[in-house]
mmCIF file of C-alpha atoms and ligand atoms in Angstrom:
data_model
loop_
_atom_site.group_PDB
_atom_site.id
_atom_site.type_symbol
_atom_site.label_atom_id
_atom_site.label_comp_id
_atom_site.label_asym_id
_atom_site.label_seq_id
_atom_site.Cartn_x
_atom_site.Cartn_y
_atom_site.Cartn_z
ATOM 1 C CA UNK A 22 -20.195 -0.630 -41.835
ATOM 2 C CA UNK A 23 -20.565 2.126 -39.398
ATOM 3 C CA UNK A 24 -17.471 3.713 -41.309
ATOM 4 C CA UNK A 25 -19.572 3.622 -44.387
ATOM 5 C CA UNK A 26 -22.928 4.879 -42.683
ATOM 6 C CA UNK A 27 -20.667 8.189 -41.454
ATOM 7 C CA UNK A 28 -19.395 8.518 -44.820
ATOM 8 C CA UNK A 29 -22.672 8.456 -46.408
ATOM 9 C CA UNK A 30 -24.134 11.116 -43.904
ATOM 10 C CA UNK A 31 -21.411 13.484 -43.405
ATOM 11 C CA UNK A 32 -19.546 13.066 -46.786
ATOM 12 C CA UNK A 33 -16.179 12.610 -45.087
ATOM 13 C CA UNK A 34 -14.198 9.783 -43.543
ATOM 14 C CA UNK A 35 -14.258 8.915 -39.809
ATOM 15 C CA UNK A 36 -11.183 9.414 -37.875
ATOM 16 C CA UNK A 37 -12.185 6.721 -35.252
ATOM 17 C CA UNK A 38 -14.734 3.996 -34.448
ATOM 18 C CA UNK A 39 -15.798 1.739 -31.565
ATOM 19 C CA UNK A 40 -18.112 -0.453 -30.428
ATOM 20 C CA UNK A 41 -19.694 -1.644 -27.082
ATOM 21 C CA UNK A 42 -22.207 -4.825 -26.586
ATOM 22 C CA UNK A 43 -25.486 -4.636 -24.706
ATOM 23 C CA UNK A 44 -25.201 -6.804 -21.609
ATOM 24 C CA UNK A 45 -27.497 -9.156 -19.619
ATOM 25 C CA UNK A 46 -27.157 -9.428 -15.756
ATOM 26 C CA UNK A 47 -27.339 -13.028 -14.968
ATOM 27 C CA UNK A 48 -27.769 -12.423 -11.195
ATOM 28 C CA UNK A 49 -27.264 -9.487 -8.627
ATOM 29 C CA UNK A 50 -30.138 -7.000 -9.136
ATOM 30 C CA UNK A 51 -30.293 -3.555 -7.784
ATOM 31 C CA UNK A 52 -27.333 -4.188 -5.702
ATOM 32 C CA UNK A 53 -24.637 -2.267 -7.616
ATOM 33 C CA UNK A 54 -25.719 0.760 -5.657
ATOM 34 C CA UNK A 55 -25.897 -1.158 -2.142
ATOM 35 C CA UNK A 56 -22.107 -2.403 -2.373
ATOM 36 C CA UNK A 57 -23.037 -5.575 -3.588
ATOM 37 C CA UNK A 58 -21.571 -8.290 -5.994
ATOM 38 C CA UNK A 59 -23.216 -8.716 -9.335
ATOM 39 C CA UNK A 60 -22.803 -10.942 -12.409
ATOM 40 C CA UNK A 61 -23.445 -9.773 -15.969
ATOM 41 C CA UNK A 62 -22.207 -10.767 -19.217
ATOM 42 C CA UNK A 63 -22.428 -9.348 -22.426
ATOM 43 C CA UNK A 64 -24.953 -10.066 -25.414
ATOM 44 C CA UNK A 65 -24.006 -10.344 -29.361
ATOM 45 C CA UNK A 66 -26.270 -7.242 -29.725
ATOM 46 C CA UNK A 67 -23.954 -4.194 -29.947
ATOM 47 C CA UNK A 68 -23.953 -0.444 -30.558
ATOM 48 C CA UNK A 69 -21.320 0.776 -33.221
ATOM 49 C CA UNK A 70 -19.932 4.460 -33.293
ATOM 50 C CA UNK A 71 -18.075 6.487 -35.730
ATOM 51 C CA UNK A 72 -16.629 9.950 -35.061
ATOM 52 C CA UNK A 73 -14.701 12.743 -36.659
ATOM 53 C CA UNK A 74 -14.142 16.549 -36.457
ATOM 54 C CA UNK A 75 -17.129 18.833 -37.095
ATOM 55 C CA UNK A 76 -16.706 21.854 -39.506
ATOM 56 C CA UNK A 77 -19.004 24.341 -37.597
ATOM 57 C CA UNK A 78 -19.491 25.309 -33.941
ATOM 58 C CA UNK A 79 -21.885 22.366 -32.897
ATOM 59 C CA UNK A 80 -21.779 18.717 -32.807
ATOM 60 C CA UNK A 81 -23.668 16.787 -35.705
ATOM 61 C CA UNK A 82 -25.091 13.398 -34.346
ATOM 62 C CA UNK A 83 -26.643 10.777 -36.505
ATOM 63 C CA UNK A 84 -28.468 7.720 -35.756
ATOM 64 C CA UNK A 85 -29.510 4.803 -37.812
ATOM 65 C CA UNK A 86 -32.090 3.857 -35.670
ATOM 66 C CA UNK A 87 -34.088 7.226 -35.699
ATOM 67 C CA UNK A 88 -32.868 7.945 -39.342
ATOM 68 C CA UNK A 89 -32.080 11.549 -38.747
ATOM 69 C CA UNK A 90 -29.201 13.721 -37.849
ATOM 70 C CA UNK A 91 -29.527 16.572 -35.254
ATOM 71 C CA UNK A 92 -26.929 19.466 -34.379
ATOM 72 C CA UNK A 93 -26.352 19.993 -30.437
ATOM 73 C CA UNK A 94 -24.745 22.863 -29.345
ATOM 74 C CA UNK A 95 -21.622 22.707 -26.983
ATOM 75 C CA UNK A 96 -23.640 23.935 -23.881
ATOM 76 C CA UNK A 97 -26.838 21.902 -24.892
ATOM 77 C CA UNK A 98 -29.972 21.447 -22.721
ATOM 78 C CA UNK A 99 -30.900 17.887 -21.707
ATOM 79 C CA UNK A 100 -34.516 17.416 -22.376
ATOM 80 C CA UNK A 101 -35.255 13.926 -23.070
ATOM 81 C CA UNK A 102 -34.046 13.661 -26.635
ATOM 82 C CA UNK A 103 -32.698 10.549 -28.178
ATOM 83 C CA UNK A 104 -29.437 12.256 -28.645
ATOM 84 C CA UNK A 105 -28.854 13.257 -24.973
ATOM 85 C CA UNK A 106 -27.020 10.156 -24.216
ATOM 86 C CA UNK A 107 -24.419 11.041 -26.906
ATOM 87 C CA UNK A 108 -24.431 14.836 -26.301
ATOM 88 C CA UNK A 109 -23.760 13.862 -22.707
ATOM 89 C CA UNK A 110 -20.804 11.500 -23.676
ATOM 90 C CA UNK A 111 -19.394 14.199 -25.892
ATOM 91 C CA UNK A 112 -19.480 16.725 -22.853
ATOM 92 C CA UNK A 113 -17.856 14.125 -20.683
ATOM 93 C CA UNK A 114 -15.202 13.529 -23.269
ATOM 94 C CA UNK A 115 -14.472 17.264 -23.643
ATOM 95 C CA UNK A 116 -14.389 17.375 -19.555
ATOM 96 C CA UNK A 117 -11.731 14.938 -19.675
ATOM 97 C CA UNK A 118 -9.840 16.427 -22.188
ATOM 98 C CA UNK A 119 -10.500 13.711 -25.230
ATOM 99 C CA UNK A 120 -12.004 16.422 -27.634
ATOM 100 C CA UNK A 121 -11.600 20.273 -27.701
ATOM 101 C CA UNK A 122 -13.831 21.001 -30.715
ATOM 102 C CA UNK A 123 -17.261 20.044 -31.974
ATOM 103 C CA UNK A 124 -17.511 16.604 -33.563
ATOM 104 C CA UNK A 125 -19.544 14.382 -35.859
ATOM 105 C CA UNK A 126 -20.965 11.099 -34.579
ATOM 106 C CA UNK A 127 -22.709 8.185 -36.394
ATOM 107 C CA UNK A 128 -24.571 5.670 -34.195
ATOM 108 C CA UNK A 129 -26.069 2.216 -35.256
ATOM 109 C CA UNK A 130 -27.232 -0.065 -32.514
ATOM 110 C CA UNK A 131 -29.063 -3.594 -32.330
ATOM 111 C CA UNK A 132 -29.484 -3.277 -28.600
ATOM 112 C CA UNK A 133 -32.980 -2.840 -27.978
ATOM 113 C CA UNK A 134 -34.122 0.135 -25.592
ATOM 114 C CA UNK A 135 -36.064 -0.070 -22.745
ATOM 115 C CA UNK A 136 -35.430 -3.773 -22.326
ATOM 116 C CA UNK A 137 -33.020 -3.945 -19.494
ATOM 117 C CA UNK A 138 -30.269 -4.824 -21.875
ATOM 118 C CA UNK A 139 -28.147 -1.541 -21.105
ATOM 119 C CA UNK A 140 -28.888 0.037 -24.652
ATOM 120 C CA UNK A 141 -27.711 3.558 -22.888
ATOM 121 C CA UNK A 142 -24.600 2.183 -21.391
ATOM 122 C CA UNK A 143 -23.558 0.455 -24.513
ATOM 123 C CA UNK A 144 -23.903 3.859 -26.676
ATOM 124 C CA UNK A 145 -22.195 5.970 -23.754
ATOM 125 C CA UNK A 146 -19.293 3.498 -23.618
ATOM 126 C CA UNK A 147 -18.933 3.194 -27.469
ATOM 127 C CA UNK A 148 -18.984 7.000 -27.781
ATOM 128 C CA UNK A 149 -16.462 7.458 -25.157
ATOM 129 C CA UNK A 150 -14.138 4.706 -26.601
ATOM 130 C CA UNK A 151 -14.397 6.305 -29.954
ATOM 131 C CA UNK A 152 -13.300 9.600 -28.562
ATOM 132 C CA UNK A 153 -10.321 8.315 -26.911
ATOM 133 C CA UNK A 154 -9.099 6.534 -29.985
ATOM 134 C CA UNK A 155 -9.935 9.833 -31.970
ATOM 135 C CA UNK A 156 -7.653 11.620 -29.246
ATOM 136 C CA UNK A 157 -5.048 8.822 -29.419
ATOM 137 C CA UNK A 158 -4.983 8.366 -25.609
ATOM 138 C CA UNK A 159 -5.138 5.103 -23.736
ATOM 139 C CA UNK A 160 -8.195 5.502 -21.360
ATOM 140 C CA UNK A 161 -8.806 2.690 -18.994
ATOM 141 C CA UNK A 162 -11.990 0.689 -19.174
ATOM 142 C CA UNK A 163 -12.827 1.435 -15.594
ATOM 143 C CA UNK A 164 -12.493 5.432 -16.240
ATOM 144 C CA UNK A 165 -14.605 5.094 -19.409
ATOM 145 C CA UNK A 166 -17.140 2.942 -17.199
ATOM 146 C CA UNK A 167 -17.128 5.971 -14.685
ATOM 147 C CA UNK A 168 -17.384 8.506 -17.102
ATOM 148 C CA UNK A 169 -20.197 6.700 -18.767
ATOM 149 C CA UNK A 170 -22.035 6.592 -15.411
ATOM 150 C CA UNK A 171 -21.586 10.173 -14.768
ATOM 151 C CA UNK A 172 -23.436 10.854 -18.087
ATOM 152 C CA UNK A 173 -26.519 9.144 -16.714
ATOM 153 C CA UNK A 174 -26.274 10.802 -13.354
ATOM 154 C CA UNK A 175 -25.550 14.542 -14.410
ATOM 155 C CA UNK A 176 -27.402 14.419 -18.128
ATOM 156 C CA UNK A 177 -30.155 12.061 -17.994
ATOM 157 C CA UNK A 178 -31.022 12.097 -14.291
ATOM 158 C CA UNK A 179 -30.883 8.349 -13.512
ATOM 159 C CA UNK A 180 -28.845 7.469 -10.551
ATOM 160 C CA UNK A 181 -27.717 4.400 -11.427
ATOM 161 C CA UNK A 182 -25.107 1.991 -10.154
ATOM 162 C CA UNK A 183 -22.023 0.854 -12.312
ATOM 163 C CA UNK A 184 -22.772 -2.607 -13.141
ATOM 164 C CA UNK A 185 -24.088 -1.639 -16.748
ATOM 165 C CA UNK A 186 -21.052 0.593 -17.774
ATOM 166 C CA UNK A 187 -18.537 -1.920 -16.405
ATOM 167 C CA UNK A 188 -20.207 -4.794 -17.973
ATOM 168 C CA UNK A 189 -20.352 -3.090 -21.296
ATOM 169 C CA UNK A 190 -16.821 -1.787 -20.886
ATOM 170 C CA UNK A 191 -14.947 -4.888 -19.657
ATOM 171 C CA UNK A 192 -16.891 -8.047 -20.288
ATOM 172 C CA UNK A 193 -16.914 -9.986 -23.397
ATOM 173 C CA UNK A 194 -19.247 -12.784 -24.673
ATOM 174 C CA UNK A 195 -18.953 -16.372 -22.961
ATOM 175 C CA UNK A 196 -17.535 -14.646 -19.773
ATOM 176 C CA UNK A 197 -19.414 -13.135 -16.835
ATOM 177 C CA UNK A 198 -17.884 -10.226 -14.915
ATOM 178 C CA UNK A 199 -17.831 -10.839 -11.347
ATOM 179 C CA UNK A 200 -17.925 -7.227 -10.122
ATOM 180 C CA UNK A 201 -17.618 -6.068 -6.543
ATOM 181 C CA UNK A 202 -19.350 -2.858 -6.900
ATOM 182 C CA UNK A 203 -17.895 -1.135 -3.881
ATOM 183 C CA UNK A 204 -14.349 -1.499 -4.855
ATOM 184 C CA UNK A 205 -14.895 -2.154 -8.492
ATOM 185 C CA UNK A 206 -12.653 -5.183 -8.249
ATOM 186 C CA UNK A 207 -13.615 -7.653 -10.854
ATOM 187 C CA UNK A 208 -12.786 -11.028 -12.542
ATOM 188 C CA UNK A 209 -14.095 -12.611 -15.603
ATOM 189 C CA UNK A 210 -15.461 -16.146 -15.466
ATOM 190 C CA UNK A 211 -15.816 -18.410 -18.342
ATOM 191 C CA UNK A 212 -19.480 -19.506 -19.035
ATOM 192 C CA UNK A 213 -20.043 -23.183 -19.629
ATOM 193 C CA UNK A 214 -20.567 -24.247 -23.358
ATOM 194 C CA UNK A 215 -23.330 -26.839 -22.478
ATOM 195 C CA UNK A 216 -25.748 -24.167 -21.166
ATOM 196 C CA UNK A 217 -27.050 -21.035 -22.826
ATOM 197 C CA UNK A 218 -28.109 -17.996 -20.976
ATOM 198 C CA UNK A 219 -31.327 -17.191 -23.085
ATOM 199 C CA UNK A 220 -32.602 -13.574 -23.065
ATOM 200 C CA UNK A 221 -36.219 -13.179 -24.001
ATOM 201 C CA UNK A 222 -38.123 -9.828 -24.207
ATOM 202 C CA UNK A 223 -41.253 -9.821 -22.392
ATOM 203 C CA UNK A 224 -42.744 -7.431 -24.947
ATOM 204 C CA UNK A 225 -43.227 -4.906 -22.035
ATOM 205 C CA UNK A 226 -41.175 -1.741 -22.391
ATOM 206 C CA UNK A 227 -39.792 0.031 -19.405
ATOM 207 C CA UNK A 228 -38.274 3.477 -18.960
ATOM 208 C CA UNK A 229 -35.583 3.748 -15.855
ATOM 209 C CA UNK A 230 -36.164 7.399 -15.653
ATOM 210 C CA UNK A 231 -39.849 7.072 -14.695
ATOM 211 C CA UNK A 232 -38.633 7.591 -11.276
ATOM 212 C CA UNK A 233 -39.274 4.023 -9.801
ATOM 213 C CA UNK A 234 -35.506 3.263 -10.040
ATOM 214 C CA UNK A 235 -34.668 6.361 -8.116
ATOM 215 C CA UNK A 236 -37.402 5.678 -5.427
ATOM 216 C CA UNK A 237 -35.916 2.028 -4.929
ATOM 217 C CA UNK A 238 -32.618 3.495 -4.342
ATOM 218 C CA UNK A 239 -33.809 5.941 -1.917
ATOM 219 C CA UNK A 240 -35.661 3.151 -0.082
ATOM 220 C CA UNK A 241 -32.521 1.257 0.135
ATOM 221 C CA UNK A 242 -30.432 4.307 1.408
ATOM 222 C CA UNK A 243 -33.009 5.082 4.099
ATOM 223 C CA UNK A 244 -33.028 1.377 4.995
ATOM 224 C CA UNK A 245 -29.117 1.235 5.435
ATOM 225 C CA UNK A 246 -29.337 4.558 7.260
ATOM 226 C CA UNK A 247 -31.815 3.158 9.565
ATOM 227 C CA UNK A 248 -29.690 0.259 10.421
ATOM 228 C CA UNK A 249 -26.501 2.336 10.870
ATOM 229 C CA UNK A 250 -24.665 0.850 8.040
ATOM 230 C CA UNK A 251 -23.001 2.285 4.795
ATOM 231 C CA UNK A 252 -24.586 -0.169 2.639
ATOM 232 C CA UNK A 253 -27.118 -2.984 2.432
ATOM 233 C CA UNK A 254 -24.917 -5.716 1.152
ATOM 234 C CA UNK A 255 -22.268 -5.087 3.820
ATOM 235 C CA UNK A 256 -24.086 -5.682 7.105
ATOM 236 C CA UNK A 257 -22.749 -7.017 10.200
ATOM 237 C CA UNK A 258 -24.457 -9.572 11.987
ATOM 238 C CA UNK A 259 -26.411 -7.207 14.364
ATOM 239 C CA UNK A 260 -27.497 -5.173 11.486
ATOM 240 C CA UNK A 261 -28.782 -8.387 9.534
ATOM 241 C CA UNK A 262 -30.893 -9.191 12.747
ATOM 242 C CA UNK A 263 -32.067 -5.686 13.078
ATOM 243 C CA UNK A 264 -33.551 -5.744 9.284
ATOM 244 C CA UNK A 265 -36.707 -7.515 10.895
ATOM 245 C CA UNK A 266 -37.036 -4.454 13.200
ATOM 246 C CA UNK A 267 -37.449 -1.976 10.096
ATOM 247 C CA UNK A 268 -40.668 -0.655 8.759
ATOM 248 C CA UNK A 269 -42.361 -2.778 6.012
ATOM 249 C CA UNK A 270 -41.040 -1.250 2.865
ATOM 250 C CA UNK A 271 -37.566 -0.709 4.215
ATOM 251 C CA UNK A 272 -37.606 -4.144 5.594
ATOM 252 C CA UNK A 273 -38.310 -5.735 2.352
ATOM 253 C CA UNK A 274 -35.869 -3.716 0.247
ATOM 254 C CA UNK A 275 -33.079 -4.499 2.830
ATOM 255 C CA UNK A 276 -34.091 -8.290 2.879
ATOM 256 C CA UNK A 277 -33.819 -8.379 -0.901
ATOM 257 C CA UNK A 278 -30.196 -6.516 -1.032
ATOM 258 C CA UNK A 279 -28.873 -8.560 1.784
ATOM 259 C CA UNK A 280 -30.078 -11.976 0.468
ATOM 260 C CA UNK A 281 -29.075 -11.081 -3.377
ATOM 261 C CA UNK A 282 -25.572 -10.483 -2.487
ATOM 262 C CA UNK A 283 -25.518 -13.845 -0.835
ATOM 263 C CA UNK A 284 -27.122 -15.370 -3.832
ATOM 264 C CA UNK A 285 -24.709 -13.943 -6.212
ATOM 265 C CA UNK A 286 -21.652 -15.285 -4.183
ATOM 266 C CA UNK A 287 -23.241 -18.855 -3.960
ATOM 267 C CA UNK A 288 -24.125 -18.431 -7.874
ATOM 268 C CA UNK A 289 -20.435 -17.658 -8.599
ATOM 269 C CA UNK A 290 -19.427 -20.835 -6.576
ATOM 270 C CA UNK A 291 -21.812 -22.913 -8.477
ATOM 271 C CA UNK A 292 -20.680 -21.697 -11.847
ATOM 272 C CA UNK A 293 -16.843 -22.343 -10.928
ATOM 273 C CA UNK A 294 -18.214 -25.919 -9.866
ATOM 274 C CA UNK A 295 -19.957 -26.381 -13.068
ATOM 275 C CA UNK A 296 -22.947 -26.894 -10.980
ATOM 276 C CA UNK A 297 -25.734 -25.342 -13.298
ATOM 277 C CA UNK A 298 -28.725 -26.768 -11.228
ATOM 278 C CA UNK A 299 -27.274 -24.851 -8.311
ATOM 279 C CA UNK A 300 -27.006 -21.651 -10.277
ATOM 280 C CA UNK A 301 -30.404 -22.104 -11.508
ATOM 281 C CA UNK A 302 -31.608 -22.323 -7.979
ATOM 282 C CA UNK A 303 -30.132 -19.269 -7.180
ATOM 283 C CA UNK A 304 -31.811 -17.408 -10.068
ATOM 284 C CA UNK A 305 -35.010 -18.682 -9.168
ATOM 285 C CA UNK A 306 -34.451 -17.371 -5.799
ATOM 286 C CA UNK A 307 -33.381 -14.211 -7.199
ATOM 287 C CA UNK A 308 -36.552 -13.871 -9.135
ATOM 288 C CA UNK A 309 -38.783 -14.380 -6.090
ATOM 289 C CA UNK A 310 -36.841 -11.845 -3.977
ATOM 290 C CA UNK A 311 -37.254 -9.356 -6.803
ATOM 291 C CA UNK A 312 -41.124 -10.189 -7.039
ATOM 292 C CA UNK A 313 -41.749 -10.554 -3.230
ATOM 293 C CA UNK A 314 -39.341 -8.143 -1.309
ATOM 294 C CA UNK A 315 -37.931 -5.727 -4.132
ATOM 295 C CA UNK A 316 -41.514 -5.538 -5.845
ATOM 296 C CA UNK A 317 -40.190 -4.732 -9.175
ATOM 297 C CA UNK A 318 -41.421 -7.486 -11.559
ATOM 298 C CA UNK A 319 -44.999 -7.700 -12.972
ATOM 299 C CA UNK A 320 -47.572 -10.693 -13.219
ATOM 300 C CA UNK A 321 -46.948 -11.188 -16.807
ATOM 301 C CA UNK A 322 -43.194 -11.253 -16.202
ATOM 302 C CA UNK A 323 -43.733 -13.661 -13.177
ATOM 303 C CA UNK A 324 -45.809 -15.948 -15.776
ATOM 304 C CA UNK A 325 -43.060 -16.034 -18.384
ATOM 305 C CA UNK A 326 -40.345 -16.847 -15.745
ATOM 306 C CA UNK A 327 -42.399 -19.612 -14.301
ATOM 307 C CA UNK A 328 -42.977 -21.008 -17.784
ATOM 308 C CA UNK A 329 -39.313 -20.910 -18.788
ATOM 309 C CA UNK A 330 -38.792 -23.099 -15.713
ATOM 310 C CA UNK A 331 -41.431 -25.573 -16.799
ATOM 311 C CA UNK A 332 -40.269 -25.916 -20.226
ATOM 312 C CA UNK A 333 -36.767 -27.050 -18.938
ATOM 313 C CA UNK A 334 -34.531 -23.912 -17.941
ATOM 314 C CA UNK A 335 -32.278 -24.632 -14.965
ATOM 315 C CA UNK A 336 -33.397 -21.264 -13.540
ATOM 316 C CA UNK A 337 -34.948 -17.987 -14.931
ATOM 317 C CA UNK A 338 -35.366 -14.725 -13.642
ATOM 318 C CA UNK A 339 -36.433 -11.068 -14.764
ATOM 319 C CA UNK A 340 -33.105 -9.268 -15.779
ATOM 320 C CA UNK A 341 -32.235 -5.551 -15.283
ATOM 321 C CA UNK A 342 -33.987 -2.438 -13.562
ATOM 322 C CA UNK A 343 -37.345 -4.203 -13.489
ATOM 323 C CA UNK A 344 -41.013 -3.406 -14.435
ATOM 324 C CA UNK A 345 -40.745 -5.198 -17.676
ATOM 325 C CA UNK A 346 -37.973 -5.789 -20.153
ATOM 326 C CA UNK A 347 -36.467 -9.147 -20.375
ATOM 327 C CA UNK A 348 -36.112 -12.322 -18.540
ATOM 328 C CA UNK A 349 -32.674 -14.260 -18.703
ATOM 329 C CA UNK A 350 -32.929 -18.190 -18.486
ATOM 330 C CA UNK A 351 -30.086 -20.915 -18.070
ATOM 331 C CA UNK A 352 -31.174 -23.442 -20.612
ATOM 332 C CA UNK A 353 -29.258 -26.761 -21.625
ATOM 333 C CA UNK A 354 -27.865 -26.195 -25.073
ATOM 334 C CA UNK A 355 -29.467 -29.596 -26.212
ATOM 335 C CA UNK A 356 -33.170 -28.647 -25.535
ATOM 336 C CA UNK A 357 -32.688 -24.708 -26.653
ATOM 337 C CA UNK A 358 -34.739 -25.069 -29.774
ATOM 338 C CA UNK A 359 -37.435 -26.796 -28.170
ATOM 339 C CA UNK A 360 -37.473 -24.364 -25.260
ATOM 340 C CA UNK A 361 -37.552 -21.403 -27.824
ATOM 341 C CA UNK A 362 -40.405 -22.933 -29.755
ATOM 342 C CA UNK A 363 -42.125 -23.655 -26.408
ATOM 343 C CA UNK A 364 -41.892 -20.312 -25.282
ATOM 344 C CA UNK A 365 -43.012 -18.603 -28.365
ATOM 345 C CA UNK A 366 -46.119 -20.629 -28.491
ATOM 346 C CA UNK A 367 -47.152 -19.869 -24.903
ATOM 347 C CA UNK A 368 -46.114 -16.109 -25.134
ATOM 348 C CA UNK A 369 -46.529 -14.840 -28.829
ATOM 349 C CA UNK A 370 -45.785 -11.349 -27.643
ATOM 350 C CA UNK A 371 -42.309 -12.404 -26.221
ATOM 351 C CA UNK A 372 -39.185 -11.891 -28.503
ATOM 352 C CA UNK A 373 -36.102 -13.949 -28.414
ATOM 353 C CA UNK A 374 -33.168 -11.513 -28.002
ATOM 354 C CA UNK A 375 -30.133 -13.694 -27.780
HETATM 355 C C1 LIG B 5 -30.252 -0.809 -14.164
HETATM 356 C C2 LIG B 5 -29.188 0.096 -13.606
HETATM 357 C C3 LIG B 5 -27.946 -0.441 -13.084
HETATM 358 C C4 LIG B 5 -28.671 -1.479 -11.878
HETATM 359 C C5 LIG B 5 -29.614 -2.250 -12.713
HETATM 360 C C6 LIG B 5 -30.360 -3.123 -11.555
HETATM 361 O O1 LIG B 5 -29.789 -1.123 -15.288
HETATM 362 O O2 LIG B 5 -28.580 1.039 -14.712
HETATM 363 O O3 LIG B 5 -26.989 0.155 -12.382
HETATM 364 O O4 LIG B 5 -28.935 -1.135 -10.656
HETATM 365 O O5 LIG B 5 -30.802 -1.567 -13.202
HETATM 366 O O6 LIG B 5 -29.667 -4.218 -10.965
#
């Protein structure tokens, strides 16, 4: 399909194409930059990319969502335009020897933006995978993920962790990626057939680059420095005890990061034991920690999460960077349709994503 889109726009056949899913984080929020363990999985929604050589001195980038093609110079300025992610991935591709000349790129995505589902990681990973294919080079998924994270840091200005890019580059549907973010060691865990991790959009759009993400990250770094630790998820016993001595904001951020890491470990244990009630309890506790200690939820999201549980989910939580976006709920498959209908009735502004 993306090949046809490319051909229709550029009147030529692409040389390579690739796709990458969006992701939903099941548990382990805001700890991928604190050396913690995270547990994302992919969703069906995906970004498709086709690439080929350009016949002039600039890149040509088409987005089916924006319905327009734009030109970007090789040394393009990054100013918040939708094509920045693609131009950034092209710049990374050039830096790493995947391309030497200007390219044409066509992108089509069903991953909603601003929803906490990694639409940006999905586009940068898909572009880099397509460029690797175009170059006929095998690039390890971990390298694609790292370069993709560098696009966010260097061109978009979001100091994100590496969870999204790793999830999008490596995980597949029905498998969760247990990822140690300090070493990037990871393992895939099969998700149960009798429960579904339902993703519901709250209707509230968030943007990571509004500064609150960077603010949280800074608060975590300050707390780790005050404790004399490298990261909040790898504290010794004395440092854990000393969390209570920190000034209020640092104390709360440290409490969240430290406890969230432990919840992820417990959740992985529950998942492997097939104990979805125990898994759900960790999701619930994660939401409360994001609400009270990390302070990234909103009253509307809290209400949606609460109702998700009341309507039969084993556990529910906001997912992603916060301040809006989606919730994820662990719902027994045999009540899924009833649960969806009840949520739609209670919250007409919500949208079932996956
Ligand atoms: C965003 C970032 C990730 C991660 C999450 C919060 O999605 O890109 O690196 O920090 O927020 O868990």
